[in-house]
Short mmCIF file of C-alpha atoms in Angstrom, two decimals:
data_model
loop_
_atom_site.label_atom_id
_atom_site.label_comp_id
_atom_site.label_asym_id
_atom_site.label_seq_id
_atom_site.Cartn_x
_atom_site.Cartn_y
_atom_site.Cartn_z
CA UNK A 158 137.46 88.79 117.92
CA UNK A 159 134.98 86.33 116.40
CA UNK A 160 132.07 88.62 117.18
CA UNK A 161 133.75 91.75 115.87
CA UNK A 162 134.88 90.12 112.62
CA UNK A 163 131.30 88.95 112.02
CA UNK A 164 129.84 92.34 112.91
CA UNK A 165 132.19 94.52 110.89
CA UNK A 166 133.30 92.40 107.93
CA UNK A 167 130.82 89.54 107.42
CA UNK A 168 127.40 91.23 107.63
CA UNK A 169 126.51 89.92 111.10
CA UNK A 170 127.21 86.23 110.38
CA UNK A 171 124.96 84.67 113.00
CA UNK A 172 127.05 81.63 114.03
CA UNK A 173 130.17 83.72 114.60
CA UNK A 174 128.17 86.36 116.47
CA UNK A 175 126.65 83.68 118.72
CA UNK A 176 130.12 82.38 119.57
CA UNK A 177 131.51 85.87 120.04
CA UNK A 178 128.75 86.92 122.42
CA UNK A 179 130.30 84.57 125.00
CA UNK A 180 133.11 87.10 125.46
CA UNK A 181 131.63 90.03 127.41
CA UNK A 182 129.95 87.94 130.16
CA UNK A 183 133.28 86.15 130.72
CA UNK A 184 135.27 89.41 130.77
CA UNK A 185 132.83 90.81 133.34
CA UNK A 186 133.15 87.65 135.45
CA UNK A 187 136.95 87.73 135.35
CA UNK A 188 136.93 91.37 136.46
CA UNK A 189 134.78 90.44 139.47
CA UNK A 190 136.99 87.42 140.16
CA UNK A 191 140.15 89.54 140.13
CA UNK A 192 138.61 92.18 142.35
CA UNK A 193 137.53 89.68 144.99
CA UNK A 194 141.02 88.17 145.04
CA UNK A 195 142.79 91.51 145.52
CA UNK A 196 140.20 93.87 147.02
CA UNK A 197 141.91 93.89 150.43
CA UNK A 198 145.14 95.10 148.85
CA UNK A 199 144.47 98.80 148.26
CA UNK A 200 147.63 99.25 146.21
CA UNK A 201 146.59 96.54 143.77
CA UNK A 202 143.05 97.92 143.56
CA UNK A 203 144.33 101.43 142.79
CA UNK A 204 146.77 100.01 140.24
CA UNK A 205 143.90 98.11 138.62
CA UNK A 206 141.79 101.27 138.48
CA UNK A 207 144.60 103.24 136.85
CA UNK A 208 145.22 100.40 134.36
CA UNK A 209 141.54 100.35 133.40
CA UNK A 210 141.53 104.13 132.87
CA UNK A 211 144.58 103.90 130.60
CA UNK A 212 142.98 101.02 128.71
CA UNK A 213 139.76 103.01 128.26
CA UNK A 214 141.64 105.94 126.74
CA UNK A 215 143.84 103.79 124.50
CA UNK A 216 140.94 101.61 123.34
CA UNK A 217 138.42 104.32 122.49
CA UNK A 218 139.85 105.54 119.18
CA UNK A 219 140.60 101.99 118.01
CA UNK A 220 137.09 100.89 119.00
CA UNK A 221 135.55 103.81 117.09
CA UNK A 222 137.74 103.04 114.08
CA UNK A 223 136.51 99.44 114.13
CA UNK A 224 132.85 100.43 114.58
CA UNK A 225 132.64 103.42 112.24
CA UNK A 226 135.73 103.48 110.02
CA UNK A 227 136.48 107.12 109.18
CA UNK A 228 132.93 108.38 109.81
CA UNK A 229 134.08 110.63 112.65
CA UNK A 230 130.58 112.02 113.23
CA UNK A 231 129.55 108.61 114.64
CA UNK A 232 132.47 108.31 117.06
CA UNK A 233 130.37 109.43 120.02
CA UNK A 234 127.48 107.03 119.31
CA UNK A 235 129.02 104.21 121.35
CA UNK A 236 131.84 103.76 123.85
CA UNK A 237 134.20 100.82 124.29
CA UNK A 238 133.49 97.89 126.61
CA UNK A 239 136.29 98.73 129.03
CA UNK A 240 134.42 101.85 130.15
CA UNK A 241 131.37 99.75 131.01
CA UNK A 242 133.53 97.27 132.90
CA UNK A 243 135.21 100.14 134.75
CA UNK A 244 131.85 101.41 136.02
CA UNK A 245 131.08 97.90 137.21
CA UNK A 246 134.45 97.84 138.97
CA UNK A 247 133.52 101.05 140.81
CA UNK A 248 130.29 99.37 141.88
CA UNK A 249 132.22 96.48 143.40
CA UNK A 250 134.59 98.90 145.12
CA UNK A 251 131.69 100.81 146.68
CA UNK A 252 130.05 97.57 147.81
CA UNK A 253 133.21 96.29 149.44
CA UNK A 254 133.68 99.59 151.28
CA UNK A 255 130.11 99.54 152.63
CA UNK A 256 129.68 95.81 153.34
CA UNK A 257 133.12 94.16 153.44
CA UNK A 258 133.19 90.37 153.43
CA UNK A 259 135.41 90.01 156.48
CA UNK A 260 132.99 91.78 158.82
CA UNK A 261 129.52 90.99 160.03
CA UNK A 262 127.44 92.87 157.53
CA UNK A 263 124.56 94.94 158.77
CA UNK A 264 122.23 95.72 155.91
CA UNK A 265 120.42 98.61 157.51
CA UNK A 266 118.21 100.96 155.52
CA UNK A 267 120.94 103.56 155.03
CA UNK A 268 123.43 101.04 153.60
CA UNK A 269 120.82 99.53 151.29
CA UNK A 270 119.80 103.00 150.11
CA UNK A 271 123.38 104.03 149.36
CA UNK A 272 124.10 100.74 147.57
CA UNK A 273 120.94 100.90 145.47
CA UNK A 274 121.54 104.56 144.63
CA UNK A 275 125.15 103.86 143.64
CA UNK A 276 124.15 100.98 141.38
CA UNK A 277 121.43 103.07 139.73
CA UNK A 278 123.81 105.99 139.17
CA UNK A 279 126.47 103.74 137.63
CA UNK A 280 123.91 102.19 135.28
CA UNK A 281 122.50 105.62 134.41
CA UNK A 282 126.01 106.95 133.77
CA UNK A 283 126.73 104.11 131.34
CA UNK A 284 123.40 104.77 129.61
CA UNK A 285 124.00 108.52 129.29
CA UNK A 286 127.52 108.20 127.88
CA UNK A 287 126.25 105.52 125.46
CA UNK A 288 128.38 102.78 126.96
CA UNK A 289 127.91 99.22 125.79
CA UNK A 290 125.03 97.27 127.40
CA UNK A 291 123.39 100.59 128.36
CA UNK A 292 121.92 100.59 131.89
CA UNK A 293 122.64 96.97 132.70
CA UNK A 294 126.32 96.63 131.71
CA UNK A 295 127.81 97.71 135.07
CA UNK A 296 125.10 95.77 136.89
CA UNK A 297 126.29 92.49 135.38
CA UNK A 298 129.75 92.99 136.93
CA UNK A 299 128.13 93.79 140.29
CA UNK A 300 125.85 90.74 140.00
CA UNK A 301 128.92 88.56 139.46
CA UNK A 302 130.52 90.10 142.53
CA UNK A 303 127.59 88.97 144.67
CA UNK A 304 127.42 85.61 142.90
CA UNK A 305 131.08 84.81 143.67
CA UNK A 306 130.83 86.20 147.18
CA UNK A 307 127.87 83.95 148.03
CA UNK A 308 128.82 80.81 146.10
CA UNK A 309 132.47 80.50 147.18
CA UNK A 310 134.30 80.00 150.44
CA UNK A 311 136.39 83.18 150.95
CA UNK A 312 139.21 81.24 152.65
CA UNK A 313 139.63 78.18 150.44
CA UNK A 314 138.45 79.95 147.24
CA UNK A 315 136.48 76.79 146.46
CA UNK A 316 132.84 76.84 145.42
CA UNK A 317 130.35 75.55 147.97
CA UNK A 318 127.71 75.31 145.21
CA UNK A 319 127.66 72.47 142.69
CA UNK A 320 128.36 73.44 139.08
CA UNK A 321 124.74 72.88 138.02
CA UNK A 322 123.49 75.20 140.74
CA UNK A 323 125.94 77.87 139.60
CA UNK A 324 124.78 77.35 136.01
CA UNK A 325 121.10 77.76 136.94
CA UNK A 326 121.76 80.87 139.02
CA UNK A 327 123.76 82.42 136.18
CA UNK A 328 120.93 81.67 133.78
CA UNK A 329 118.57 83.36 136.24
CA UNK A 330 120.83 86.44 136.32
CA UNK A 331 120.85 86.56 132.52
CA UNK A 332 117.07 86.00 132.43
CA UNK A 333 116.68 89.28 134.32
CA UNK A 334 119.57 91.17 132.76
CA UNK A 335 118.99 90.48 129.05
CA UNK A 336 115.24 91.26 128.83
CA UNK A 337 115.86 94.54 130.61
CA UNK A 338 118.66 95.30 128.17
CA UNK A 339 116.40 94.56 125.20
CA UNK A 340 113.69 96.80 126.67
CA UNK A 341 116.13 99.70 126.95
CA UNK A 342 117.23 99.05 123.36
CA UNK A 343 113.63 99.66 122.28
CA UNK A 344 113.74 103.05 124.10
CA UNK A 345 111.41 101.56 126.71
CA UNK A 346 108.89 100.70 123.99
CA UNK A 347 105.90 98.38 123.74
CA UNK A 348 105.79 94.66 124.43
CA UNK A 349 105.72 93.85 120.70
CA UNK A 350 108.82 95.95 120.04
CA UNK A 351 110.52 94.25 122.99
CA UNK A 352 109.73 90.80 121.55
CA UNK A 353 111.02 91.88 118.14
CA UNK A 354 114.23 93.21 119.65
CA UNK A 355 114.73 89.95 121.53
CA UNK A 356 114.35 88.01 118.26
CA UNK A 357 116.87 90.31 116.58
CA UNK A 358 119.39 89.55 119.33
CA UNK A 359 119.15 85.74 119.38
CA UNK A 360 123.00 85.44 119.09
CA UNK A 361 123.30 87.38 122.34
CA UNK A 362 121.01 84.93 124.13
CA UNK A 363 122.90 81.92 122.74
CA UNK A 364 126.24 83.46 123.69
CA UNK A 365 125.15 84.21 127.25
CA UNK A 366 123.96 80.62 127.75
CA UNK A 367 127.37 79.46 126.52
CA UNK A 368 129.10 81.87 128.89
CA UNK A 369 126.98 80.61 131.80
CA UNK A 370 128.14 77.06 131.09
CA UNK A 371 131.81 78.04 130.82
CA UNK A 372 131.70 80.12 134.02
CA UNK A 373 129.81 77.46 135.99
CA UNK A 374 132.54 74.92 135.17
CA UNK A 375 135.31 77.21 136.44
CA UNK A 376 136.96 75.69 139.52
CA UNK A 377 138.04 78.96 141.13
CA UNK A 378 141.76 78.32 140.64
CA UNK A 379 144.19 80.65 138.90
CA UNK A 380 145.04 79.46 135.39
CA UNK A 381 147.99 80.15 133.12
CA UNK A 382 149.38 83.58 133.99
CA UNK A 383 152.89 84.04 132.66
CA UNK A 384 153.98 87.67 132.16
CA UNK A 385 153.78 87.64 128.36
CA UNK A 386 150.26 86.22 128.47
CA UNK A 387 149.09 88.92 130.90
CA UNK A 388 150.37 91.59 128.52
CA UNK A 389 148.69 89.91 125.56
CA UNK A 390 145.42 89.62 127.50
CA UNK A 391 145.47 93.31 128.47
CA UNK A 392 146.45 94.58 125.01
CA UNK A 393 144.25 92.25 122.96
CA UNK A 394 141.11 94.40 123.08
CA UNK A 395 142.60 97.62 121.64
CA UNK A 396 144.94 95.75 119.28
CA UNK A 397 142.29 93.62 117.60
CA UNK A 398 140.00 96.66 117.27
CA UNK A 399 142.82 98.61 115.61
CA UNK A 400 143.58 95.80 113.12
CA UNK A 401 139.91 95.37 112.17
CA UNK A 402 139.51 99.15 111.88
CA UNK A 403 142.48 99.40 109.51
CA UNK A 404 141.09 96.54 107.40
CA UNK A 405 137.73 98.34 107.15
CA UNK A 406 139.42 101.55 106.05
CA UNK A 407 141.50 99.70 103.42
CA UNK A 408 138.32 98.03 102.15
CA UNK A 409 136.67 101.45 101.87
CA UNK A 410 133.98 100.74 104.45
#
């Protein structure tokens, strides 16, 4: 909400954008966290997939309204974040099917090829449909999946890595993920254009460092999850986009 208010109504106010950029990395982490908790329950996984699809459809118009107001010609220039997260979810699902945690994993050439191909296709799909975070958006969700899988005990759900080690590894993930994202944003341009793009997106870098700190301090335990809060959490993305979009229209933007 902080990020979107700054972006749409306050001419990219840098402090608010830096705070708001914490959001997507945390959403992606929570999606991976939820998947790893319930991935052995096929009914819950299928329910989650169907919920994400519904949320994608419901969110898209509200997201476009927030981004573009009533300039309908721009509605296909960008897609909502839930679609990017959904592609990441599919990547986790494919990974769990090929190399499940509860079996001795054999990373032979065929499995590695299928995994790598699947990840590339999911990133390419997000890029082609103009999803948020272009190629790398779904890869962040998948990276979290592997991060949680390696850093936590699957039985106790407790981290075997100290918080500082988790923080450093997350920073390393972002150090690979963000520069690649900036490069794609330059249409795979020159080094100088890449550096300029990175400077333009300083709030993103600040926000991701903040997200790394928040995530590294997470203890792996389920937090507050009453029914009303779950509904608010699920509906917040399309609802806030709708409200901001209406405000933009009323302001004549």
